[in-house]
Amino acid sequence: SGGSAPTAGRSQEDVLPLLGQRVAEHVARSKTLLELEVGVDLGVGAMAKLGNAIARSQSLRVVSFKDSEMGDASFSALVDGVRRNANLRDVDLSGCCLTDASDAAVASVVRARAGRRAVEAWERNLR
């Protein structure tokens, strides 16, 4: 048949990093993306790129990695970007297969979000 897709004949391990790269590029460029749902582990490298894109996003409000089974290594690559995005309102990490090794990183995300909510409440009360 005619031309084949660039991912034809590739394994999931080959395709997921490419998909992650493209998703990260879109997240970084988009001015209107409000919600992002990623239900698969894209691999450590792609998750790091996605984390950087999430950190830079001005429009993103919700990120969900529900049931992605990403594990500690991919979460570790991603977490700094999630923590740095001041615009995120909701982060879903259920079903990510995180262990005690990720406790401190999860707690840092919760603390960062709680701190932002306190500042927002204080700013609202100034008006």
Short mmCIF file of N, CA and C in Angstrom, two decimals:
data_model
loop_
_atom_site.label_atom_id
_atom_site.label_comp_id
_atom_site.label_asym_id
_atom_site.label_seq_id
_atom_site.Cartn_x
_atom_site.Cartn_y
_atom_site.Cartn_z
N SER A 1 0.84 -1.19 0.00
CA SER A 1 0.00 0.00 0.00
C SER A 1 0.87 1.23 0.00
N GLY A 2 0.23 2.43 -0.10
CA GLY A 2 0.95 3.70 -0.19
C GLY A 2 1.88 3.89 0.99
N GLY A 3 2.22 5.10 1.32
CA GLY A 3 3.14 5.41 2.41
C GLY A 3 2.64 4.86 3.73
N SER A 4 3.56 4.53 4.59
CA SER A 4 3.17 4.02 5.90
C SER A 4 3.39 5.09 6.95
N ALA A 5 2.70 4.94 8.05
CA ALA A 5 2.84 5.88 9.16
C ALA A 5 4.26 5.80 9.70
N PRO A 6 4.78 6.91 10.24
CA PRO A 6 6.15 6.90 10.76
C PRO A 6 6.36 5.89 11.88
N THR A 7 5.29 5.48 12.55
CA THR A 7 5.43 4.54 13.66
C THR A 7 5.11 3.11 13.28
N ALA A 8 4.81 2.85 12.00
CA ALA A 8 4.47 1.50 11.56
C ALA A 8 5.62 0.54 11.84
N GLY A 9 5.30 -0.60 12.42
CA GLY A 9 6.30 -1.61 12.68
C GLY A 9 7.15 -1.35 13.92
N ARG A 10 6.86 -0.31 14.64
CA ARG A 10 7.62 0.00 15.85
C ARG A 10 6.91 -0.55 17.08
N SER A 11 7.68 -0.85 18.09
CA SER A 11 7.10 -1.35 19.34
C SER A 11 6.58 -0.19 20.17
N GLN A 12 5.79 -0.53 21.18
CA GLN A 12 5.26 0.48 22.09
C GLN A 12 6.40 1.25 22.75
N GLU A 13 7.49 0.57 23.08
CA GLU A 13 8.63 1.23 23.72
C GLU A 13 9.26 2.27 22.80
N ASP A 14 9.15 2.08 21.49
CA ASP A 14 9.68 3.05 20.53
C ASP A 14 8.71 4.20 20.31
N VAL A 15 7.42 3.90 20.30
CA VAL A 15 6.40 4.88 19.96
C VAL A 15 6.12 5.83 21.12
N LEU A 16 6.07 5.32 22.34
CA LEU A 16 5.69 6.16 23.48
C LEU A 16 6.60 7.37 23.68
N PRO A 17 7.93 7.23 23.59
CA PRO A 17 8.76 8.43 23.72
C PRO A 17 8.49 9.47 22.63
N LEU A 18 8.22 9.01 21.42
CA LEU A 18 7.88 9.94 20.33
C LEU A 18 6.57 10.65 20.62
N LEU A 19 5.59 9.89 21.09
CA LEU A 19 4.31 10.47 21.46
C LEU A 19 4.49 11.49 22.58
N GLY A 20 5.28 11.13 23.58
CA GLY A 20 5.54 12.04 24.69
C GLY A 20 6.19 13.33 24.23
N GLN A 21 7.13 13.23 23.31
CA GLN A 21 7.79 14.41 22.76
C GLN A 21 6.78 15.33 22.09
N ARG A 22 5.89 14.75 21.29
CA ARG A 22 4.88 15.55 20.58
C ARG A 22 3.90 16.19 21.55
N VAL A 23 3.47 15.44 22.55
CA VAL A 23 2.56 15.99 23.56
C VAL A 23 3.24 17.14 24.29
N ALA A 24 4.49 16.96 24.68
CA ALA A 24 5.23 18.02 25.38
C ALA A 24 5.33 19.27 24.51
N GLU A 25 5.61 19.10 23.24
CA GLU A 25 5.69 20.25 22.32
C GLU A 25 4.36 20.99 22.26
N HIS A 26 3.27 20.25 22.19
CA HIS A 26 1.94 20.87 22.13
C HIS A 26 1.64 21.61 23.43
N VAL A 27 1.91 20.97 24.56
CA VAL A 27 1.64 21.60 25.86
C VAL A 27 2.44 22.90 25.99
N ALA A 28 3.68 22.88 25.58
CA ALA A 28 4.54 24.07 25.69
C ALA A 28 4.05 25.21 24.79
N ARG A 29 3.52 24.88 23.62
CA ARG A 29 3.08 25.90 22.65
C ARG A 29 1.68 26.42 22.88
N SER A 30 0.80 25.59 23.41
CA SER A 30 -0.61 25.92 23.47
C SER A 30 -0.89 27.08 24.43
N LYS A 31 -1.73 27.97 23.99
CA LYS A 31 -2.20 29.07 24.84
C LYS A 31 -3.60 28.81 25.36
N THR A 32 -4.22 27.71 24.91
CA THR A 32 -5.61 27.44 25.27
C THR A 32 -5.84 26.10 25.96
N LEU A 33 -4.83 25.26 26.05
CA LEU A 33 -4.99 23.94 26.65
C LEU A 33 -5.23 24.08 28.15
N LEU A 34 -6.39 23.62 28.61
CA LEU A 34 -6.75 23.72 30.02
C LEU A 34 -6.53 22.43 30.78
N GLU A 35 -6.77 21.30 30.12
CA GLU A 35 -6.67 20.01 30.78
C GLU A 35 -5.81 19.05 29.96
N LEU A 36 -5.01 18.26 30.68
CA LEU A 36 -4.17 17.26 30.05
C LEU A 36 -4.36 15.95 30.78
N GLU A 37 -4.71 14.90 30.05
CA GLU A 37 -4.84 13.56 30.62
C GLU A 37 -3.86 12.64 29.92
N VAL A 38 -2.99 12.03 30.69
CA VAL A 38 -2.01 11.08 30.16
C VAL A 38 -2.19 9.79 30.94
N GLY A 39 -2.73 8.77 30.30
CA GLY A 39 -3.04 7.51 30.97
C GLY A 39 -2.05 6.40 30.70
N VAL A 40 -0.82 6.77 30.34
CA VAL A 40 0.20 5.77 30.04
C VAL A 40 1.56 6.36 30.43
N ASP A 41 2.48 5.49 30.83
CA ASP A 41 3.84 5.93 31.13
C ASP A 41 4.57 6.13 29.81
N LEU A 42 4.96 7.34 29.53
CA LEU A 42 5.64 7.67 28.28
C LEU A 42 7.14 7.41 28.34
N GLY A 43 7.64 7.02 29.50
CA GLY A 43 9.07 6.79 29.68
C GLY A 43 9.72 7.98 30.36
N VAL A 44 10.82 7.73 31.03
CA VAL A 44 11.48 8.75 31.84
C VAL A 44 11.85 9.99 31.01
N GLY A 45 12.46 9.80 29.87
CA GLY A 45 12.88 10.94 29.05
C GLY A 45 11.71 11.79 28.59
N ALA A 46 10.66 11.15 28.10
CA ALA A 46 9.49 11.89 27.63
C ALA A 46 8.76 12.55 28.79
N MET A 47 8.73 11.89 29.94
CA MET A 47 8.06 12.49 31.10
C MET A 47 8.84 13.71 31.58
N ALA A 48 10.16 13.69 31.48
CA ALA A 48 10.95 14.87 31.84
C ALA A 48 10.63 16.03 30.91
N LYS A 49 10.52 15.76 29.62
CA LYS A 49 10.16 16.80 28.65
C LYS A 49 8.76 17.32 28.92
N LEU A 50 7.84 16.40 29.24
CA LEU A 50 6.48 16.81 29.55
C LEU A 50 6.45 17.66 30.82
N GLY A 51 7.23 17.29 31.81
CA GLY A 51 7.31 18.09 33.03
C GLY A 51 7.78 19.51 32.75
N ASN A 52 8.80 19.65 31.92
CA ASN A 52 9.28 20.98 31.54
C ASN A 52 8.20 21.78 30.81
N ALA A 53 7.45 21.11 29.95
CA ALA A 53 6.38 21.78 29.21
C ALA A 53 5.26 22.20 30.16
N ILE A 54 4.91 21.35 31.11
CA ILE A 54 3.88 21.69 32.09
C ILE A 54 4.32 22.90 32.90
N ALA A 55 5.58 22.95 33.29
CA ALA A 55 6.09 24.08 34.06
C ALA A 55 5.93 25.40 33.30
N ARG A 56 6.09 25.37 31.99
CA ARG A 56 6.03 26.59 31.17
C ARG A 56 4.61 26.97 30.76
N SER A 57 3.67 26.04 30.87
CA SER A 57 2.31 26.30 30.39
C SER A 57 1.62 27.37 31.23
N GLN A 58 1.06 28.35 30.55
CA GLN A 58 0.30 29.40 31.23
C GLN A 58 -1.19 29.08 31.29
N SER A 59 -1.66 28.20 30.41
CA SER A 59 -3.10 27.94 30.34
C SER A 59 -3.54 26.70 31.10
N LEU A 60 -2.66 25.76 31.29
CA LEU A 60 -3.01 24.46 31.87
C LEU A 60 -3.52 24.61 33.30
N ARG A 61 -4.68 24.00 33.59
CA ARG A 61 -5.27 24.06 34.93
C ARG A 61 -5.39 22.68 35.57
N VAL A 62 -5.51 21.64 34.76
CA VAL A 62 -5.71 20.28 35.28
C VAL A 62 -4.77 19.33 34.56
N VAL A 63 -4.05 18.51 35.33
CA VAL A 63 -3.27 17.42 34.75
C VAL A 63 -3.66 16.13 35.46
N SER A 64 -3.87 15.10 34.67
CA SER A 64 -4.22 13.80 35.22
C SER A 64 -3.32 12.73 34.61
N PHE A 65 -2.73 11.97 35.51
CA PHE A 65 -1.93 10.81 35.11
C PHE A 65 -2.60 9.55 35.63
N LYS A 66 -3.91 9.63 35.85
CA LYS A 66 -4.68 8.53 36.42
C LYS A 66 -4.46 7.25 35.63
N ASP A 67 -4.16 6.19 36.37
CA ASP A 67 -3.98 4.84 35.82
C ASP A 67 -2.84 4.74 34.80
N SER A 68 -1.89 5.65 34.85
CA SER A 68 -0.77 5.59 33.91
C SER A 68 0.27 4.56 34.32
N GLU A 69 0.25 4.17 35.59
CA GLU A 69 1.23 3.21 36.11
C GLU A 69 2.66 3.68 35.83
N MET A 70 2.89 4.98 35.91
CA MET A 70 4.20 5.53 35.56
C MET A 70 5.32 5.10 36.50
N GLY A 71 5.03 4.87 37.74
CA GLY A 71 6.07 4.46 38.68
C GLY A 71 6.94 5.62 39.13
N ASP A 72 7.83 5.31 40.05
CA ASP A 72 8.65 6.33 40.70
C ASP A 72 9.62 7.03 39.75
N ALA A 73 10.24 6.30 38.84
CA ALA A 73 11.26 6.90 37.97
C ALA A 73 10.64 7.96 37.05
N SER A 74 9.54 7.64 36.41
CA SER A 74 8.89 8.61 35.52
C SER A 74 8.32 9.77 36.31
N PHE A 75 7.76 9.48 37.49
CA PHE A 75 7.22 10.56 38.32
C PHE A 75 8.33 11.51 38.75
N SER A 76 9.47 10.95 39.11
CA SER A 76 10.61 11.77 39.52
C SER A 76 11.05 12.69 38.38
N ALA A 77 10.98 12.21 37.16
CA ALA A 77 11.35 13.03 36.00
C ALA A 77 10.34 14.14 35.73
N LEU A 78 9.11 13.94 36.13
CA LEU A 78 7.99 14.83 35.83
C LEU A 78 7.71 15.85 36.92
N VAL A 79 7.96 15.48 38.17
CA VAL A 79 7.42 16.19 39.32
C VAL A 79 7.86 17.65 39.42
N ASP A 80 9.07 17.97 39.07
CA ASP A 80 9.53 19.35 39.22
C ASP A 80 8.69 20.31 38.37
N GLY A 81 8.35 19.89 37.17
CA GLY A 81 7.52 20.73 36.31
C GLY A 81 6.12 20.93 36.86
N VAL A 82 5.56 19.88 37.43
CA VAL A 82 4.22 19.98 38.04
C VAL A 82 4.29 20.94 39.23
N ARG A 83 5.32 20.80 40.02
CA ARG A 83 5.48 21.64 41.22
C ARG A 83 5.66 23.12 40.83
N ARG A 84 6.35 23.39 39.73
CA ARG A 84 6.65 24.78 39.34
C ARG A 84 5.49 25.51 38.67
N ASN A 85 4.47 24.80 38.20
CA ASN A 85 3.37 25.47 37.51
C ASN A 85 2.40 26.04 38.53
N ALA A 86 2.37 27.35 38.64
CA ALA A 86 1.51 28.03 39.62
C ALA A 86 0.04 28.05 39.20
N ASN A 87 -0.27 27.71 37.96
CA ASN A 87 -1.64 27.79 37.47
C ASN A 87 -2.43 26.50 37.65
N LEU A 88 -1.76 25.40 37.96
CA LEU A 88 -2.47 24.12 38.10
C LEU A 88 -3.42 24.17 39.29
N ARG A 89 -4.63 23.69 39.06
CA ARG A 89 -5.64 23.64 40.12
C ARG A 89 -5.89 22.21 40.58
N ASP A 90 -5.64 21.25 39.71
CA ASP A 90 -5.96 19.86 40.03
C ASP A 90 -4.91 18.94 39.41
N VAL A 91 -4.37 18.05 40.23
CA VAL A 91 -3.37 17.08 39.79
C VAL A 91 -3.83 15.70 40.25
N ASP A 92 -4.05 14.78 39.33
CA ASP A 92 -4.51 13.43 39.67
C ASP A 92 -3.37 12.44 39.44
N LEU A 93 -2.93 11.83 40.54
CA LEU A 93 -1.86 10.84 40.47
C LEU A 93 -2.35 9.45 40.88
N SER A 94 -3.65 9.24 40.90
CA SER A 94 -4.18 7.94 41.29
C SER A 94 -3.83 6.89 40.24
N GLY A 95 -3.50 5.71 40.69
CA GLY A 95 -3.16 4.63 39.77
C GLY A 95 -1.83 4.80 39.08
N CYS A 96 -0.91 5.54 39.71
CA CYS A 96 0.40 5.79 39.10
C CYS A 96 1.47 4.82 39.59
N CYS A 97 1.10 3.88 40.46
CA CYS A 97 2.04 2.88 40.99
C CYS A 97 3.24 3.53 41.69
N LEU A 98 2.97 4.59 42.44
CA LEU A 98 4.03 5.24 43.19
C LEU A 98 4.25 4.50 44.50
N THR A 99 5.49 4.44 44.93
CA THR A 99 5.84 3.77 46.18
C THR A 99 6.27 4.81 47.21
N ASP A 100 6.69 4.33 48.36
CA ASP A 100 7.19 5.22 49.41
C ASP A 100 8.34 6.08 48.91
N ALA A 101 9.04 5.63 47.91
CA ALA A 101 10.16 6.41 47.36
C ALA A 101 9.71 7.75 46.80
N SER A 102 8.43 7.87 46.44
CA SER A 102 7.91 9.11 45.88
C SER A 102 7.20 9.98 46.91
N ASP A 103 7.14 9.54 48.16
CA ASP A 103 6.41 10.28 49.19
C ASP A 103 6.85 11.74 49.29
N ALA A 104 8.14 11.97 49.38
CA ALA A 104 8.64 13.34 49.55
C ALA A 104 8.28 14.20 48.34
N ALA A 105 8.36 13.64 47.15
CA ALA A 105 8.04 14.40 45.94
C ALA A 105 6.55 14.73 45.88
N VAL A 106 5.70 13.77 46.23
CA VAL A 106 4.25 14.02 46.26
C VAL A 106 3.95 15.10 47.30
N ALA A 107 4.56 14.99 48.47
CA ALA A 107 4.35 15.98 49.53
C ALA A 107 4.79 17.37 49.08
N SER A 108 5.85 17.45 48.30
CA SER A 108 6.32 18.76 47.83
C SER A 108 5.32 19.39 46.87
N VAL A 109 4.65 18.57 46.07
CA VAL A 109 3.61 19.09 45.17
C VAL A 109 2.44 19.61 45.99
N VAL A 110 2.03 18.84 47.00
CA VAL A 110 0.92 19.24 47.86
C VAL A 110 1.26 20.54 48.59
N ARG A 111 2.47 20.63 49.14
CA ARG A 111 2.89 21.85 49.85
C ARG A 111 2.91 23.06 48.92
N ALA A 112 3.42 22.88 47.72
CA ALA A 112 3.48 24.00 46.77
C ALA A 112 2.08 24.48 46.43
N ARG A 113 1.16 23.55 46.23
CA ARG A 113 -0.22 23.92 45.90
C ARG A 113 -0.90 24.58 47.09
N ALA A 114 -0.68 24.07 48.30
CA ALA A 114 -1.29 24.66 49.49
C ALA A 114 -0.76 26.08 49.71
N GLY A 115 0.52 26.27 49.49
CA GLY A 115 1.11 27.60 49.63
C GLY A 115 0.51 28.58 48.63
N ARG A 116 0.31 28.13 47.41
CA ARG A 116 -0.29 29.01 46.39
C ARG A 116 -1.73 29.36 46.75
N ARG A 117 -2.48 28.38 47.26
CA ARG A 117 -3.87 28.66 47.66
C ARG A 117 -3.91 29.68 48.79
N ALA A 118 -2.99 29.58 49.74
CA ALA A 118 -2.95 30.54 50.85
C ALA A 118 -2.65 31.95 50.33
N VAL A 119 -1.72 32.07 49.41
CA VAL A 119 -1.39 33.38 48.82
C VAL A 119 -2.59 33.92 48.06
N GLU A 120 -3.26 33.07 47.29
CA GLU A 120 -4.44 33.51 46.53
C GLU A 120 -5.54 33.99 47.46
N ALA A 121 -5.78 33.28 48.56
CA ALA A 121 -6.80 33.69 49.52
C ALA A 121 -6.43 35.03 50.15
N TRP A 122 -5.17 35.20 50.48
CA TRP A 122 -4.71 36.46 51.06
C TRP A 122 -4.90 37.60 50.07
N GLU A 123 -4.55 37.37 48.80
CA GLU A 123 -4.72 38.41 47.78
C GLU A 123 -6.18 38.76 47.57
N ARG A 124 -7.06 37.76 47.60
CA ARG A 124 -8.50 38.03 47.45
C ARG A 124 -9.01 38.88 48.60
N ASN A 125 -8.52 38.64 49.80
CA ASN A 125 -8.98 39.38 50.97
C ASN A 125 -8.46 40.81 51.00
N LEU A 126 -7.45 41.12 50.20
CA LEU A 126 -6.94 42.49 50.12
C LEU A 126 -7.89 43.40 49.35
N ARG A 127 -8.72 42.82 48.52
CA ARG A 127 -9.60 43.61 47.66
C ARG A 127 -10.77 44.16 48.39
#
